[in-house]
mmCIF file of C-alpha atoms and ligand atoms in Angstrom:
data_model
loop_
_atom_site.group_PDB
_atom_site.id
_atom_site.type_symbol
_atom_site.label_atom_id
_atom_site.label_comp_id
_atom_site.label_asym_id
_atom_site.label_seq_id
_atom_site.Cartn_x
_atom_site.Cartn_y
_atom_site.Cartn_z
ATOM 1 C CA MET A 462 -306.103 38.929 29.531
ATOM 2 C CA LEU A 463 -306.161 35.140 29.923
ATOM 3 C CA LYS A 464 -303.114 33.961 31.828
ATOM 4 C CA ILE A 465 -301.864 30.496 31.033
ATOM 5 C CA ALA A 466 -299.310 27.986 32.260
ATOM 6 C CA VAL A 467 -298.037 25.519 29.686
ATOM 7 C CA LEU A 468 -296.815 22.141 30.947
ATOM 8 C CA VAL A 469 -294.408 20.212 28.735
ATOM 9 C CA SER A 470 -292.297 17.052 28.790
ATOM 10 C CA GLY A 471 -290.636 17.105 25.386
ATOM 11 C CA ASN A 472 -289.898 18.965 22.207
ATOM 12 C CA GLY A 473 -292.537 21.644 22.792
ATOM 13 C CA THR A 474 -293.738 22.200 19.228
ATOM 14 C CA ASN A 475 -297.247 22.810 20.572
ATOM 15 C CA LEU A 476 -295.827 25.331 23.028
ATOM 16 C CA GLN A 477 -294.121 26.978 20.058
ATOM 17 C CA ALA A 478 -297.441 27.124 18.207
ATOM 18 C CA ILE A 479 -298.970 28.984 21.170
ATOM 19 C CA ILE A 480 -296.010 31.376 21.360
ATOM 20 C CA ASP A 481 -296.233 32.035 17.602
ATOM 21 C CA SER A 482 -299.992 32.615 17.804
ATOM 22 C CA ILE A 483 -299.483 35.209 20.530
ATOM 23 C CA GLU A 484 -296.703 36.922 18.600
ATOM 24 C CA SER A 485 -298.768 37.055 15.419
ATOM 25 C CA GLY A 486 -301.639 38.671 17.331
ATOM 26 C CA TYR A 487 -304.005 35.727 16.741
ATOM 27 C CA LEU A 488 -304.103 34.881 20.439
ATOM 28 C CA ASN A 489 -304.665 37.477 23.108
ATOM 29 C CA CYS A 490 -303.273 35.767 26.188
ATOM 30 C CA SER A 491 -300.083 35.608 28.162
ATOM 31 C CA ILE A 492 -297.910 32.618 28.969
ATOM 32 C CA GLU A 493 -297.094 33.256 32.620
ATOM 33 C CA MET A 494 -294.879 30.225 32.961
ATOM 34 C CA VAL A 495 -293.746 26.991 31.331
ATOM 35 C CA ILE A 496 -293.327 24.003 33.609
ATOM 36 C CA SER A 497 -291.588 20.759 32.771
ATOM 37 C CA ASP A 498 -291.515 17.514 34.718
ATOM 38 C CA ARG A 499 -287.992 16.638 33.532
ATOM 39 C CA GLU A 500 -284.614 18.227 32.910
ATOM 40 C CA GLY A 501 -283.031 18.956 29.577
ATOM 41 C CA ILE A 502 -286.004 19.129 27.252
ATOM 42 C CA PHE A 503 -286.234 21.477 24.301
ATOM 43 C CA GLY A 504 -289.674 22.769 25.383
ATOM 44 C CA ILE A 505 -287.983 24.620 28.246
ATOM 45 C CA GLU A 506 -285.392 26.107 25.858
ATOM 46 C CA ARG A 507 -288.173 27.415 23.605
ATOM 47 C CA ALA A 508 -289.647 29.271 26.578
ATOM 48 C CA LYS A 509 -286.277 30.600 27.750
ATOM 49 C CA ILE A 510 -285.513 31.973 24.265
ATOM 50 C CA LYS A 511 -288.664 34.078 24.597
ATOM 51 C CA GLY A 512 -287.930 35.165 28.154
ATOM 52 C CA ILE A 513 -290.855 33.214 29.596
ATOM 53 C CA LYS A 514 -290.515 32.091 33.218
ATOM 54 C CA THR A 515 -289.651 28.388 33.424
ATOM 55 C CA TYR A 516 -289.702 25.800 36.184
ATOM 56 C CA VAL A 517 -288.463 22.232 36.175
ATOM 57 C CA VAL A 518 -290.400 20.141 38.673
ATOM 58 C CA ASP A 519 -288.472 16.942 38.188
ATOM 59 C CA ARG A 520 -290.759 13.928 38.500
ATOM 60 C CA LYS A 521 -287.864 11.831 39.766
ATOM 61 C CA ILE A 522 -287.273 14.193 42.661
ATOM 62 C CA TYR A 523 -290.845 15.270 43.468
ATOM 63 C CA LYS A 524 -292.476 11.850 42.837
ATOM 64 C CA ASN A 525 -295.949 11.919 44.440
ATOM 65 C CA THR A 526 -295.641 15.562 45.474
ATOM 66 C CA LEU A 527 -295.229 16.711 41.849
ATOM 67 C CA SER A 528 -298.850 17.874 41.545
ATOM 68 C CA SER A 529 -298.794 19.850 44.773
ATOM 69 C CA LYS A 530 -295.544 21.548 43.758
ATOM 70 C CA ILE A 531 -297.087 22.533 40.416
ATOM 71 C CA LEU A 532 -300.207 23.684 42.292
ATOM 72 C CA ASP A 533 -298.032 25.950 44.444
ATOM 73 C CA LEU A 534 -296.580 27.509 41.302
ATOM 74 C CA THR A 535 -299.858 28.026 39.465
ATOM 75 C CA LEU A 536 -302.771 28.486 41.885
ATOM 76 C CA GLY A 537 -304.006 32.064 41.859
ATOM 77 C CA LYS A 538 -301.473 32.959 39.177
ATOM 78 C CA VAL A 539 -303.014 31.514 36.024
ATOM 79 C CA ASP A 540 -306.510 31.039 34.606
ATOM 80 C CA LEU A 541 -305.773 28.042 32.422
ATOM 81 C CA ILE A 542 -303.382 25.088 32.484
ATOM 82 C CA VAL A 543 -302.405 23.821 29.038
ATOM 83 C CA LEU A 544 -300.920 20.335 28.872
ATOM 84 C CA ALA A 545 -298.861 20.364 25.682
ATOM 85 C CA GLY A 546 -297.175 16.974 25.616
ATOM 86 C CA PHE A 547 -297.030 16.687 29.422
ATOM 87 C CA LEU A 548 -296.491 13.097 30.500
ATOM 88 C CA SER A 549 -297.024 13.123 34.275
ATOM 89 C CA ILE A 550 -300.428 12.514 35.826
ATOM 90 C CA LEU A 551 -301.880 15.376 37.861
ATOM 91 C CA ASP A 552 -303.614 14.287 41.057
ATOM 92 C CA LYS A 553 -307.267 14.660 42.114
ATOM 93 C CA ASN A 554 -306.624 17.723 44.250
ATOM 94 C CA PHE A 555 -304.939 19.564 41.398
ATOM 95 C CA ILE A 556 -307.790 18.705 39.035
ATOM 96 C CA GLU A 557 -310.367 19.819 41.615
ATOM 97 C CA CYS A 558 -308.579 23.164 42.075
ATOM 98 C CA PHE A 559 -308.546 23.742 38.307
ATOM 99 C CA ARG A 560 -311.844 22.071 37.341
ATOM 100 C CA ASN A 561 -312.564 22.749 33.639
ATOM 101 C CA LYS A 562 -309.470 24.912 33.566
ATOM 102 C CA ILE A 563 -307.013 22.270 32.368
ATOM 103 C CA ILE A 564 -306.862 21.282 28.721
ATOM 104 C CA ASN A 565 -304.804 18.579 27.036
ATOM 105 C CA ILE A 566 -303.965 17.832 23.430
ATOM 106 C CA HIS A 567 -303.904 14.199 22.347
ATOM 107 C CA PRO A 568 -302.718 13.000 18.918
ATOM 108 C CA SER A 569 -305.712 10.817 18.002
ATOM 109 C CA LEU A 570 -309.461 11.034 17.675
ATOM 110 C CA ILE A 571 -310.481 10.181 21.249
ATOM 111 C CA PRO A 572 -311.850 7.648 22.243
ATOM 112 C CA ALA A 573 -309.621 5.815 19.744
ATOM 113 C CA PHE A 574 -305.958 5.179 20.580
ATOM 114 C CA CYS A 575 -305.922 6.865 23.974
ATOM 115 C CA GLY A 576 -305.758 6.007 27.661
ATOM 116 C CA PRO A 577 -302.954 4.808 29.929
ATOM 117 C CA LYS A 578 -299.569 4.405 28.211
ATOM 118 C CA MET A 579 -300.905 5.684 24.880
ATOM 119 C CA TYR A 580 -298.662 8.594 24.086
ATOM 120 C CA GLY A 581 -296.006 9.618 21.607
ATOM 121 C CA ILE A 582 -295.293 7.523 18.541
ATOM 122 C CA LYS A 583 -297.194 4.535 19.988
ATOM 123 C CA VAL A 584 -300.523 6.272 19.288
ATOM 124 C CA HIS A 585 -299.660 6.545 15.594
ATOM 125 C CA GLU A 586 -298.203 3.027 15.407
ATOM 126 C CA LYS A 587 -301.496 1.661 16.704
ATOM 127 C CA ALA A 588 -303.539 3.753 14.264
ATOM 128 C CA VAL A 589 -301.426 2.626 11.274
ATOM 129 C CA GLU A 590 -301.503 -1.015 12.463
ATOM 130 C CA TYR A 591 -305.260 -0.928 12.882
ATOM 131 C CA GLY A 592 -305.724 0.337 9.361
ATOM 132 C CA VAL A 593 -307.937 3.309 10.192
ATOM 133 C CA LYS A 594 -308.700 5.621 7.278
ATOM 134 C CA TYR A 595 -308.751 8.718 9.473
ATOM 135 C CA SER A 596 -306.948 9.841 12.565
ATOM 136 C CA GLY A 597 -306.435 13.306 14.005
ATOM 137 C CA CYS A 598 -306.111 15.172 17.256
ATOM 138 C CA THR A 599 -308.318 16.066 20.181
ATOM 139 C CA VAL A 600 -308.274 18.899 22.688
ATOM 140 C CA HIS A 601 -310.199 17.980 25.821
ATOM 141 C CA PHE A 602 -310.666 19.076 29.408
ATOM 142 C CA VAL A 603 -308.679 17.050 31.891
ATOM 143 C CA ASP A 604 -310.547 15.087 34.516
ATOM 144 C CA GLU A 605 -309.417 12.353 36.902
ATOM 145 C CA GLY A 606 -309.091 9.732 34.148
ATOM 146 C CA THR A 607 -306.526 9.420 31.352
ATOM 147 C CA ASP A 608 -307.833 11.151 28.201
ATOM 148 C CA THR A 609 -311.416 10.847 29.488
ATOM 149 C CA GLY A 610 -312.431 14.499 29.976
ATOM 150 C CA ALA A 611 -315.042 16.296 27.877
ATOM 151 C CA ILE A 612 -313.970 16.858 24.277
ATOM 152 C CA ILE A 613 -313.650 20.489 23.207
ATOM 153 C CA ALA A 614 -312.509 20.125 19.603
ATOM 154 C CA GLN A 615 -311.120 17.584 17.169
ATOM 155 C CA ARG A 616 -309.393 17.771 13.817
ATOM 156 C CA VAL A 617 -309.299 14.921 11.304
ATOM 157 C CA VAL A 618 -306.502 13.825 8.961
ATOM 158 C CA PRO A 619 -306.530 11.027 6.363
ATOM 159 C CA VAL A 620 -304.425 7.901 6.874
ATOM 160 C CA TYR A 621 -303.015 6.290 3.732
ATOM 161 C CA PRO A 622 -301.994 2.619 3.309
ATOM 162 C CA GLU A 623 -298.353 3.582 2.733
ATOM 163 C CA ASP A 624 -298.160 5.752 5.872
ATOM 164 C CA THR A 625 -295.610 4.995 8.553
ATOM 165 C CA ALA A 626 -296.246 6.054 12.149
ATOM 166 C CA ASP A 627 -293.689 8.861 11.679
ATOM 167 C CA ILE A 628 -295.432 10.246 8.623
ATOM 168 C CA LEU A 629 -298.808 10.129 10.358
ATOM 169 C CA GLN A 630 -297.347 11.794 13.448
ATOM 170 C CA GLN A 631 -296.090 14.708 11.330
ATOM 171 C CA ARG A 632 -299.445 15.062 9.564
ATOM 172 C CA VAL A 633 -301.309 15.082 12.886
ATOM 173 C CA LEU A 634 -298.832 17.494 14.498
ATOM 174 C CA LEU A 635 -299.510 20.095 11.799
ATOM 175 C CA GLU A 636 -303.177 20.017 12.796
ATOM 176 C CA GLU A 637 -302.344 20.086 16.514
ATOM 177 C CA HIS A 638 -300.452 23.307 15.997
ATOM 178 C CA LYS A 639 -303.599 24.954 14.630
ATOM 179 C CA LEU A 640 -306.153 23.327 16.909
ATOM 180 C CA LEU A 641 -304.549 24.088 20.260
ATOM 181 C CA PRO A 642 -304.283 27.875 19.681
ATOM 182 C CA GLU A 643 -307.846 27.841 18.310
ATOM 183 C CA VAL A 644 -309.174 26.282 21.501
ATOM 184 C CA ILE A 645 -307.193 28.643 23.725
ATOM 185 C CA LYS A 646 -308.640 31.528 21.726
ATOM 186 C CA LEU A 647 -312.189 30.214 22.308
ATOM 187 C CA ILE A 648 -311.486 29.976 26.035
ATOM 188 C CA ALA A 649 -309.926 33.466 26.106
ATOM 189 C CA GLU A 650 -313.037 34.808 24.407
ATOM 190 C CA LYS A 651 -315.253 32.919 26.918
ATOM 191 C CA ARG A 652 -316.968 31.096 24.075
ATOM 192 C CA ILE A 653 -316.928 27.661 25.674
ATOM 193 C CA LYS A 654 -319.755 26.300 27.803
ATOM 194 C CA VAL A 655 -319.536 22.918 29.493
ATOM 195 C CA ASP A 656 -322.709 20.893 29.938
ATOM 196 C CA GLY A 657 -321.686 17.542 31.421
ATOM 197 C CA ARG A 658 -319.734 15.744 28.707
ATOM 198 C CA LYS A 659 -320.908 18.154 26.048
ATOM 199 C CA VAL A 660 -318.858 21.211 25.266
ATOM 200 C CA ILE A 661 -320.801 23.894 23.474
ATOM 201 C CA ILE A 662 -319.009 26.499 21.412
ATOM 202 C CA LEU A 663 -320.879 29.778 21.535
HETATM 203 C C1 LIG B 1066 -298.154 15.881 20.804
HETATM 204 O O1 LIG B 1066 -298.352 14.914 19.822
HETATM 205 C C2 LIG B 1066 -299.340 15.964 21.731
HETATM 206 O O2 LIG B 1066 -300.565 15.658 21.103
HETATM 207 C C3 LIG B 1066 -299.037 14.906 22.756
HETATM 208 O O3 LIG B 1066 -297.642 14.974 22.924
HETATM 209 C C4 LIG B 1066 -297.029 15.502 21.750
HETATM 210 C C5 LIG B 1066 -296.216 16.678 22.173
HETATM 211 O O4 LIG B 1066 -295.466 17.198 21.125
HETATM 212 N N1 LIG B 1066 -299.803 15.095 23.965
HETATM 213 P P1 LIG B 1066 -294.657 18.549 21.332
HETATM 214 O O5 LIG B 1066 -293.789 18.378 22.565
HETATM 215 O O6 LIG B 1066 -295.646 19.664 21.503
HETATM 216 O O7 LIG B 1066 -293.845 18.702 20.093
#
């Protein structure tokens, strides 16, 4: 069974979607641990409620050793790292150790509205401001850049002229909660092949 670690920095609704998908029998994998880079977030509570092992690797304490601490916790113990609203940057060594085994979910259609400092509500503010007709979410492999890794799957939502960033965020989140478990399922079933930047679903 695919063993995963889920890394969170906030509310953890995507983590919840994974938990729910496992409980419903849709996903056949096990969450070995949930790791957060800050104290006091609800994502950690969601894991605790379900009896999942949790670790807080506080970015303020670990600073530039955060990645190596997370590597210590995960290497040899999990098959896949899922970044579900995780805001710290993982270093080159971590990415090398888990090459094509780290996925991230981003709340836009990459390469639009992504990159350094584009996270949270800001992504949706920029999309609304720009006047795009469609936005969505992207699950991609994590490489050394910010939101630059090969795209695994995307889901599209409409954007309406009267939308606020909050409304768009909620619409996108609903799709995130379906897309992320879908991608994990594909990985668990070994149905994903990576060919350079192209990800082929078998
Ligand atoms: C999501 O919008 C995700 O795409 C982004 O961070 C947000 C996390 O939300 N990377 P949650 O903590 O899963 O509710």
